[in-house]
Amino acid sequence: MVVLPIPARVPRSGYYRSALLGVLSATTLAFLPGHAWGQAASPSGSTPTAGPSAEPSPGDSKAELTSHPMDTGLRVPLMQKNMRGVRSAGASNEITDPGAFFAAPMGSQHFFGDWGGIQPWLTDHGIHLLASINEEFAGNVTGGKQRAYSDTGQVGVELDVDWDKLAGIPNFWTHTLIVNGHGQSVSRMFGDSIAPVQEIYGARGNVVAHLVSMYGETSFYHNRIDISAGWIPVGSFFAASPLFCDFMNVAVCGNPAPNKYTEGNRDWPSGNLAAIVRVMPTVDTYIMGGLFAVSPHAYNGGISGWSWAQSGLGKFSTPVEIGWMPHFGKNRLAGHYELGYSYDNSRYPNLYEDIHGNSWQQTGLPRRYEAGRNSAWLIMDQMLMRNGPGDTNGLLLMAGAMYSDGKTVSMRDHTWVGMIDTGKDWGRPLDTVGAMWQHFDMSTTAALQQESSKNLNLPYQDTQWGAVYGPQSHENVYELFYSAHVARAMAIQPDFQYIQRPSATTTFHDAAVLGVQFTVVL
C-alpha cells in the first residue's frame, strides 16, 4: 500500500486506535458474509489511478502535477477495479500493488486539505475515507421528442481499511461504498433510452444510504493470487477501465453496455453476492474469474442495496477475463488489453418466439425460454505519446466492443472508439480533453418483436433500457468534453453530445445535448 508521505498531526493515542478498531470491526464483520476476505493490495482491487505517481502529498504543487485529472475517484463507479500501477519488485519478481489509491479528479487531493491533520492520521492507521459530490446538468437544444433539461447528482462515501496497519492482520482489506443520488435522466425525457447522456441519475432507491459494495480482499504468493468476496458490483472487476468515466455518457461510464443492464451482470450501483479470484502469471498479465449470484428482482439487494438474502437466488453468472498490460519503448507507453466472457446459467424468455418459433404476441402461446445467456467483450487502450509519469499521463487511444445474446437481450452489441489527452501542451496539465464515438446495434429478435407489436396495434414492450418508441435498429453517440481543474480537488467539465437516432429509431430527430459536470472531493 502506498501511503501519502505526510507526518501525522493528530496524537496516535491508544484510545483513538482502540475506538476506531472496535467501530470498524463491528461494521465490517456485521456485513461480510461468512468470514471476511482481505487483501495485501490488489491491482484489480484499487480505485482508478494513474499509477504510483498519482499519490502526491497534499499541498505539494510539484507533486500534484504528476497526477492525472482522469483519476475519477468518487465518480461512477467509485471503486472501479483496474490493473494499473502494477510493477515488478526487482529481483524478487513480486507483484507489487499500489493498493487502494482513492484517486480524486486531481489525484489524492481533498478540497478541505488534510482535514486539520485528521486525514494523514487516518491514512497512517490504514483508514482511507473519501467523500465526493457530483452534479451534472444537461439539456437537449434540438431534436428528441421534446426540449428537456435535468440536473442530477450524487453524494458518495468510500471507506477502505488496511487491517495490517490498523490491527496487525496481514494481507487483509475491507472496502465499503455508500451513495445517495437525485434527479432523473434527461435522455428519458427527450426520448432516448439507449445511451443516457448523464452518468448519474436516480434517487438510488429513495434511501439516504444506498449500499453499492461491501467486501474484503486477501492475497497470496507475493500478490500473484488475489481473492475478493462479499457484495461486489460485477463491473468493479470485469470489463472495467478508469478511463470510461472521463465521459459523461453512461453507456460507457463506468462499464460498457449491454452487460451491465442484464440480470447476471447488473453493475454499479447494484452489487451482487460474489467471489472473485485473480491470478497473475507474470507482472504484466492476469487471469481473473468470478462467481456472482443472479437476482431475479428488479433491484439487487432491494432498492436500498442492503437486502442480501433476497428470495429466488440460486443461479449464477461466471465472468472470466484475461488481461495484458505492456509498456512500449523508452518512454514506457502503457497499454491495457482485456478479453472477457460471461455465462449466466439462468433461463430467460425469448424476446419474440413462442414455443413453436412464432410471434408469442400473435399466437398467444407460451414464450420460448432460452437456457443460459452469453456475453463477451474486448477492451483496449494504448498511450501514443507521454506527457507525465503515470499510466494515463499522455495521449491515449481507446477502443472496444461488447456483445450479448440477442435472443434475450434487446441490445446485441456495442462498439466505441475514443481519444483522451491532458492539457499540458497549453499549460493546463491537470485538465483533460476527450472525444468518443459509440455505436449500438439492437438485436434482430427484438426488432421482430417490435414489428409484431406494430402490426398487431399493440403497445411496444419495454426492454432492459426502458421505453420503446418504434422498431429499433441502431444508434450513434458522439461526445466531446473538456474537464478543467478549477481548484484543489475540484473540476468543472463542459460536455457536448450528439445522438443519432434516439432510442435506436427514426421516430425522433437527432438530438444535440449540452451539459456541464461539477465534481469535488471533500
PDB file of N, CA and C in Angstrom, residues 23-33 36-37 39 45 47 73-74 77-81 100 102 126-132 155-163 172-179 209-217 229-233 236 268-269 304-306 308:
ATOM      1  N   VAL A  23     -15.069   0.094  16.317  1.00  0.00           N
ATOM      2  CA  VAL A  23     -16.150   0.510  15.414  1.00  0.00           C
ATOM      3  C   VAL A  23     -16.007  -0.141  14.053  1.00  0.00           C
ATOM      4  N   LEU A  24     -14.804  -0.119  13.494  1.00  0.00           N
ATOM      5  CA  LEU A  24     -14.604  -0.676  12.156  1.00  0.00           C
ATOM      6  C   LEU A  24     -14.767  -2.183  12.153  1.00  0.00           C
ATOM      7  N   SER A  25     -14.349  -2.846  13.197  1.00  0.00           N
ATOM      8  CA  SER A  25     -14.530  -4.295  13.285  1.00  0.00           C
ATOM      9  C   SER A  25     -16.003  -4.651  13.288  1.00  0.00           C
ATOM     10  N   ALA A  26     -16.771  -3.950  14.115  1.00  0.00           N
ATOM     11  CA  ALA A  26     -18.200  -4.247  14.191  1.00  0.00           C
ATOM     12  C   ALA A  26     -18.888  -3.989  12.865  1.00  0.00           C
ATOM     13  N   THR A  27     -18.542  -2.864  12.221  1.00  0.00           N
ATOM     14  CA  THR A  27     -19.170  -2.517  10.947  1.00  0.00           C
ATOM     15  C   THR A  27     -18.850  -3.533   9.876  1.00  0.00           C
ATOM     16  N   THR A  28     -17.571  -3.900   9.789  1.00  0.00           N
ATOM     17  CA  THR A  28     -17.151  -4.806   8.721  1.00  0.00           C
ATOM     18  C   THR A  28     -17.685  -6.208   8.926  1.00  0.00           C
ATOM     19  N   LEU A  29     -17.511  -6.754  10.116  1.00  0.00           N
ATOM     20  CA  LEU A  29     -17.905  -8.137  10.347  1.00  0.00           C
ATOM     21  C   LEU A  29     -19.415  -8.307  10.336  1.00  0.00           C
ATOM     22  N   ALA A  30     -20.142  -7.236  10.593  1.00  0.00           N
ATOM     23  CA  ALA A  30     -21.605  -7.338  10.584  1.00  0.00           C
ATOM     24  C   ALA A  30     -22.151  -7.567   9.196  1.00  0.00           C
ATOM     25  N   PHE A  31     -21.411  -7.153   8.175  1.00  0.00           N
ATOM     26  CA  PHE A  31     -21.964  -7.202   6.835  1.00  0.00           C
ATOM     27  C   PHE A  31     -21.257  -8.171   5.903  1.00  0.00           C
ATOM     28  N   LEU A  32     -20.043  -8.605   6.225  1.00  0.00           N
ATOM     29  CA  LEU A  32     -19.370  -9.549   5.342  1.00  0.00           C
ATOM     30  C   LEU A  32     -19.939 -10.941   5.555  1.00  0.00           C
ATOM     31  N   PRO A  33     -20.348 -11.628   4.466  1.00  0.00           N
ATOM     32  CA  PRO A  33     -20.923 -12.951   4.612  1.00  0.00           C
ATOM     33  C   PRO A  33     -19.874 -13.962   5.047  1.00  0.00           C
ATOM     34  N   ALA A  36     -14.594 -12.664   6.606  1.00  0.00           N
ATOM     35  CA  ALA A  36     -14.127 -11.597   5.724  1.00  0.00           C
ATOM     36  C   ALA A  36     -12.876 -12.025   4.978  1.00  0.00           C
ATOM     37  N   TRP A  37     -12.787 -11.575   3.746  1.00  0.00           N
ATOM     38  CA  TRP A  37     -11.562 -11.731   2.975  1.00  0.00           C
ATOM     39  C   TRP A  37     -10.830 -10.394   3.024  1.00  0.00           C
ATOM     40  N   GLN A  39      -6.995  -8.129   1.716  1.00  0.00           N
ATOM     41  CA  GLN A  39      -6.005  -8.068   0.661  1.00  0.00           C
ATOM     42  C   GLN A  39      -4.769  -7.372   1.167  1.00  0.00           C
ATOM     43  N   GLY A  45      -7.995  -4.517  -7.473  1.00  0.00           N
ATOM     44  CA  GLY A  45      -8.865  -4.075  -6.407  1.00  0.00           C
ATOM     45  C   GLY A  45      -8.685  -2.633  -6.016  1.00  0.00           C
ATOM     46  N   THR A  47      -8.874   1.651  -6.716  1.00  0.00           N
ATOM     47  CA  THR A  47      -9.639   2.680  -7.383  1.00  0.00           C
ATOM     48  C   THR A  47      -8.874   3.173  -8.601  1.00  0.00           C
ATOM     49  N   GLY A  73     -11.949   8.789  -8.975  1.00  0.00           N
ATOM     50  CA  GLY A  73     -12.362   8.727  -7.582  1.00  0.00           C
ATOM     51  C   GLY A  73     -13.827   8.438  -7.402  1.00  0.00           C
ATOM     52  N   LEU A  74     -14.510   9.310  -6.655  1.00  0.00           N
ATOM     53  CA  LEU A  74     -15.887   9.055  -6.271  1.00  0.00           C
ATOM     54  C   LEU A  74     -16.894   9.424  -7.345  1.00  0.00           C
ATOM     55  N   PRO A  77     -17.878   4.478 -11.690  1.00  0.00           N
ATOM     56  CA  PRO A  77     -18.096   3.894 -10.381  1.00  0.00           C
ATOM     57  C   PRO A  77     -17.039   4.349  -9.408  1.00  0.00           C
ATOM     58  N   LEU A  78     -17.384   4.447  -8.174  1.00  0.00           N
ATOM     59  CA  LEU A  78     -16.473   4.966  -7.172  1.00  0.00           C
ATOM     60  C   LEU A  78     -15.252   4.075  -7.017  1.00  0.00           C
ATOM     61  N   MET A  79     -15.466   2.761  -6.917  1.00  0.00           N
ATOM     62  CA  MET A  79     -14.352   1.842  -6.730  1.00  0.00           C
ATOM     63  C   MET A  79     -14.211   0.979  -7.972  1.00  0.00           C
ATOM     64  N   GLN A  80     -13.806   1.595  -9.066  1.00  0.00           N
ATOM     65  CA  GLN A  80     -13.631   0.888 -10.321  1.00  0.00           C
ATOM     66  C   GLN A  80     -12.372   0.042 -10.239  1.00  0.00           C
ATOM     67  N   LYS A  81     -12.508  -1.265 -10.401  1.00  0.00           N
ATOM     68  CA  LYS A  81     -11.355  -2.129 -10.335  1.00  0.00           C
ATOM     69  C   LYS A  81     -10.537  -1.996 -11.605  1.00  0.00           C
ATOM     70  N   ALA A 100      -5.274   0.676  -2.540  1.00  0.00           N
ATOM     71  CA  ALA A 100      -6.437   1.496  -2.866  1.00  0.00           C
ATOM     72  C   ALA A 100      -6.008   2.949  -2.951  1.00  0.00           C
ATOM     73  N   PHE A 102      -7.825   5.573  -4.093  1.00  0.00           N
ATOM     74  CA  PHE A 102      -8.880   6.537  -3.805  1.00  0.00           C
ATOM     75  C   PHE A 102      -8.636   7.825  -4.578  1.00  0.00           C
ATOM     76  N   GLY A 126      -4.115   3.120   8.364  1.00  0.00           N
ATOM     77  CA  GLY A 126      -4.725   2.203   7.414  1.00  0.00           C
ATOM     78  C   GLY A 126      -6.172   2.499   7.096  1.00  0.00           C
ATOM     79  N   ILE A 127      -6.657   3.669   7.456  1.00  0.00           N
ATOM     80  CA  ILE A 127      -8.062   4.016   7.225  1.00  0.00           C
ATOM     81  C   ILE A 127      -8.132   5.071   6.131  1.00  0.00           C
ATOM     82  N   HIS A 128      -8.772   4.722   5.034  1.00  0.00           N
ATOM     83  CA  HIS A 128      -8.882   5.630   3.899  1.00  0.00           C
ATOM     84  C   HIS A 128     -10.348   6.010   3.734  1.00  0.00           C
ATOM     85  N   LEU A 129     -10.640   7.264   3.946  1.00  0.00           N
ATOM     86  CA  LEU A 129     -12.006   7.761   3.903  1.00  0.00           C
ATOM     87  C   LEU A 129     -12.098   8.851   2.851  1.00  0.00           C
ATOM     88  N   LEU A 130     -13.084   8.719   1.966  1.00  0.00           N
ATOM     89  CA  LEU A 130     -13.231   9.664   0.873  1.00  0.00           C
ATOM     90  C   LEU A 130     -14.693   9.994   0.682  1.00  0.00           C
ATOM     91  N   ALA A 131     -14.999  11.265   0.523  1.00  0.00           N
ATOM     92  CA  ALA A 131     -16.365  11.705   0.241  1.00  0.00           C
ATOM     93  C   ALA A 131     -16.334  12.624  -0.971  1.00  0.00           C
ATOM     94  N   SER A 132     -17.370  12.548  -1.800  1.00  0.00           N
ATOM     95  CA  SER A 132     -17.373  13.318  -3.024  1.00  0.00           C
ATOM     96  C   SER A 132     -18.781  13.761  -3.385  1.00  0.00           C
ATOM     97  N   VAL A 155     -23.995  12.059  -3.891  1.00  0.00           N
ATOM     98  CA  VAL A 155     -23.021  12.177  -2.811  1.00  0.00           C
ATOM     99  C   VAL A 155     -22.564  10.762  -2.476  1.00  0.00           C
ATOM    100  N   GLY A 156     -21.284  10.549  -2.405  1.00  0.00           N
ATOM    101  CA  GLY A 156     -20.758   9.212  -2.138  1.00  0.00           C
ATOM    102  C   GLY A 156     -19.727   9.222  -1.027  1.00  0.00           C
ATOM    103  N   VAL A 157     -19.679   8.129  -0.286  1.00  0.00           N
ATOM    104  CA  VAL A 157     -18.688   7.953   0.773  1.00  0.00           C
ATOM    105  C   VAL A 157     -18.045   6.589   0.613  1.00  0.00           C
ATOM    106  N   GLU A 158     -16.741   6.560   0.640  1.00  0.00           N
ATOM    107  CA  GLU A 158     -15.980   5.316   0.497  1.00  0.00           C
ATOM    108  C   GLU A 158     -15.078   5.122   1.712  1.00  0.00           C
ATOM    109  N   LEU A 159     -15.104   3.934   2.278  1.00  0.00           N
ATOM    110  CA  LEU A 159     -14.253   3.588   3.412  1.00  0.00           C
ATOM    111  C   LEU A 159     -13.485   2.316   3.086  1.00  0.00           C
ATOM    112  N   ASP A 160     -12.168   2.410   3.092  1.00  0.00           N
ATOM    113  CA  ASP A 160     -11.296   1.257   2.857  1.00  0.00           C
ATOM    114  C   ASP A 160     -10.340   1.135   4.027  1.00  0.00           C
ATOM    115  N   VAL A 161     -10.196  -0.071   4.526  1.00  0.00           N
ATOM    116  CA  VAL A 161      -9.401  -0.282   5.739  1.00  0.00           C
ATOM    117  C   VAL A 161      -8.293  -1.291   5.464  1.00  0.00           C
ATOM    118  N   ASP A 162      -7.076  -0.903   5.762  1.00  0.00           N
ATOM    119  CA  ASP A 162      -5.917  -1.783   5.734  1.00  0.00           C
ATOM    120  C   ASP A 162      -5.748  -2.337   7.142  1.00  0.00           C
ATOM    121  N   TRP A 163      -6.177  -3.589   7.337  1.00  0.00           N
ATOM    122  CA  TRP A 163      -6.182  -4.171   8.674  1.00  0.00           C
ATOM    123  C   TRP A 163      -4.790  -4.557   9.160  1.00  0.00           C
ATOM    124  N   PHE A 172      -5.003  -8.183   4.574  1.00  0.00           N
ATOM    125  CA  PHE A 172      -6.425  -8.150   4.908  1.00  0.00           C
ATOM    126  C   PHE A 172      -6.958  -6.742   4.718  1.00  0.00           C
ATOM    127  N   TRP A 173      -7.884  -6.587   3.781  1.00  0.00           N
ATOM    128  CA  TRP A 173      -8.506  -5.311   3.488  1.00  0.00           C
ATOM    129  C   TRP A 173     -10.017  -5.474   3.463  1.00  0.00           C
ATOM    130  N   THR A 174     -10.726  -4.398   3.799  1.00  0.00           N
ATOM    131  CA  THR A 174     -12.174  -4.364   3.583  1.00  0.00           C
ATOM    132  C   THR A 174     -12.520  -3.062   2.876  1.00  0.00           C
ATOM    133  N   HIS A 175     -13.589  -3.096   2.076  1.00  0.00           N
ATOM    134  CA  HIS A 175     -13.999  -1.963   1.256  1.00  0.00           C
ATOM    135  C   HIS A 175     -15.504  -1.773   1.375  1.00  0.00           C
ATOM    136  N   THR A 176     -15.927  -0.541   1.593  1.00  0.00           N
ATOM    137  CA  THR A 176     -17.347  -0.215   1.691  1.00  0.00           C
ATOM    138  C   THR A 176     -17.621   1.064   0.909  1.00  0.00           C
ATOM    139  N   LEU A 177     -18.719   1.065   0.172  1.00  0.00           N
ATOM    140  CA  LEU A 177     -19.106   2.208  -0.632  1.00  0.00           C
ATOM    141  C   LEU A 177     -20.604   2.447  -0.511  1.00  0.00           C
ATOM    142  N   ILE A 178     -20.986   3.670  -0.117  1.00  0.00           N
ATOM    143  CA  ILE A 178     -22.392   4.045   0.075  1.00  0.00           C
ATOM    144  C   ILE A 178     -22.646   5.350  -0.666  1.00  0.00           C
ATOM    145  N   VAL A 179     -23.797   5.439  -1.354  1.00  0.00           N
ATOM    146  CA  VAL A 179     -24.105   6.635  -2.128  1.00  0.00           C
ATOM    147  C   VAL A 179     -25.535   7.098  -1.877  1.00  0.00           C
ATOM    148  N   ALA A 209     -28.957   6.062   2.371  1.00  0.00           N
ATOM    149  CA  ALA A 209     -27.675   5.388   2.174  1.00  0.00           C
ATOM    150  C   ALA A 209     -27.888   4.117   1.353  1.00  0.00           C
ATOM    151  N   HIS A 210     -27.578   4.193   0.061  1.00  0.00           N
ATOM    152  CA  HIS A 210     -27.690   3.029  -0.819  1.00  0.00           C
ATOM    153  C   HIS A 210     -26.344   2.311  -0.849  1.00  0.00           C
ATOM    154  N   LEU A 211     -26.346   1.034  -0.482  1.00  0.00           N
ATOM    155  CA  LEU A 211     -25.115   0.254  -0.449  1.00  0.00           C
ATOM    156  C   LEU A 211     -24.738  -0.187  -1.853  1.00  0.00           C
ATOM    157  N   VAL A 212     -23.551   0.197  -2.292  1.00  0.00           N
ATOM    158  CA  VAL A 212     -23.022  -0.230  -3.581  1.00  0.00           C
ATOM    159  C   VAL A 212     -22.149  -1.470  -3.412  1.00  0.00           C
ATOM    160  N   SER A 213     -21.250  -1.444  -2.447  1.00  0.00           N
ATOM    161  CA  SER A 213     -20.356  -2.586  -2.258  1.00  0.00           C
ATOM    162  C   SER A 213     -19.889  -2.664  -0.816  1.00  0.00           C
ATOM    163  N   MET A 214     -19.595  -3.889  -0.382  1.00  0.00           N
ATOM    164  CA  MET A 214     -19.019  -4.151   0.932  1.00  0.00           C
ATOM    165  C   MET A 214     -18.361  -5.523   0.843  1.00  0.00           C
ATOM    166  N   TYR A 215     -17.053  -5.539   0.796  1.00  0.00           N
ATOM    167  CA  TYR A 215     -16.367  -6.813   0.570  1.00  0.00           C
ATOM    168  C   TYR A 215     -14.951  -6.752   1.126  1.00  0.00           C
ATOM    169  N   GLY A 216     -14.293  -7.893   1.106  1.00  0.00           N
ATOM    170  CA  GLY A 216     -12.928  -7.986   1.586  1.00  0.00           C
ATOM    171  C   GLY A 216     -12.026  -8.599   0.544  1.00  0.00           C
ATOM    172  N   GLU A 217     -10.728  -8.439   0.741  1.00  0.00           N
ATOM    173  CA  GLU A 217      -9.729  -8.985  -0.187  1.00  0.00           C
ATOM    174  C   GLU A 217      -8.536  -9.541   0.583  1.00  0.00           C
ATOM    175  N   ALA A 229     -14.274 -11.289  -1.871  1.00  0.00           N
ATOM    176  CA  ALA A 229     -15.595 -11.873  -1.636  1.00  0.00           C
ATOM    177  C   ALA A 229     -16.448 -10.916  -0.842  1.00  0.00           C
ATOM    178  N   GLY A 230     -17.746 -10.926  -1.132  1.00  0.00           N
ATOM    179  CA  GLY A 230     -18.690 -10.074  -0.428  1.00  0.00           C
ATOM    180  C   GLY A 230     -19.746  -9.545  -1.382  1.00  0.00           C
ATOM    181  N   TRP A 231     -20.147  -8.312  -1.184  1.00  0.00           N
ATOM    182  CA  TRP A 231     -21.161  -7.649  -2.015  1.00  0.00           C
ATOM    183  C   TRP A 231     -20.421  -6.754  -3.002  1.00  0.00           C
ATOM    184  N   ILE A 232     -20.379  -7.152  -4.277  1.00  0.00           N
ATOM    185  CA  ILE A 232     -19.486  -6.530  -5.254  1.00  0.00           C
ATOM    186  C   ILE A 232     -20.235  -6.282  -6.560  1.00  0.00           C
ATOM    187  N   PRO A 233     -20.163  -5.085  -7.138  1.00  0.00           N
ATOM    188  CA  PRO A 233     -20.664  -4.878  -8.496  1.00  0.00           C
ATOM    189  C   PRO A 233     -19.791  -5.630  -9.500  1.00  0.00           C
ATOM    190  N   SER A 236     -16.991  -3.701 -11.189  1.00  0.00           N
ATOM    191  CA  SER A 236     -15.859  -3.215 -10.417  1.00  0.00           C
ATOM    192  C   SER A 236     -14.599  -4.018 -10.711  1.00  0.00           C
ATOM    193  N   TRP A 268     -22.934  -1.225 -11.085  1.00  0.00           N
ATOM    194  CA  TRP A 268     -22.986  -0.040 -10.262  1.00  0.00           C
ATOM    195  C   TRP A 268     -24.252   0.772 -10.522  1.00  0.00           C
ATOM    196  N   PRO A 269     -25.065   1.150  -9.512  1.00  0.00           N
ATOM    197  CA  PRO A 269     -24.786   0.969  -8.080  1.00  0.00           C
ATOM    198  C   PRO A 269     -25.344  -0.321  -7.490  1.00  0.00           C
ATOM    199  N   SER A 304     -32.585  -0.535  -1.506  1.00  0.00           N
ATOM    200  CA  SER A 304     -31.547   0.078  -0.677  1.00  0.00           C
ATOM    201  C   SER A 304     -30.181  -0.568  -0.864  1.00  0.00           C
ATOM    202  N   GLY A 305     -30.151  -1.779  -1.453  1.00  0.00           N
ATOM    203  CA  GLY A 305     -28.894  -2.489  -1.617  1.00  0.00           C
ATOM    204  C   GLY A 305     -28.446  -3.282  -0.399  1.00  0.00           C
ATOM    205  N   TRP A 306     -29.207  -3.204   0.697  1.00  0.00           N
ATOM    206  CA  TRP A 306     -28.789  -3.857   1.937  1.00  0.00           C
ATOM    207  C   TRP A 306     -29.430  -5.230   2.129  1.00  0.00           C
ATOM    208  N   TRP A 308     -29.337  -8.539   1.251  1.00  0.00           N
ATOM    209  CA  TRP A 308     -28.528  -9.530   0.542  1.00  0.00           C
ATOM    210  C   TRP A 308     -29.252 -10.870   0.382  1.00  0.00           C
TER     211      TRP A 308
END
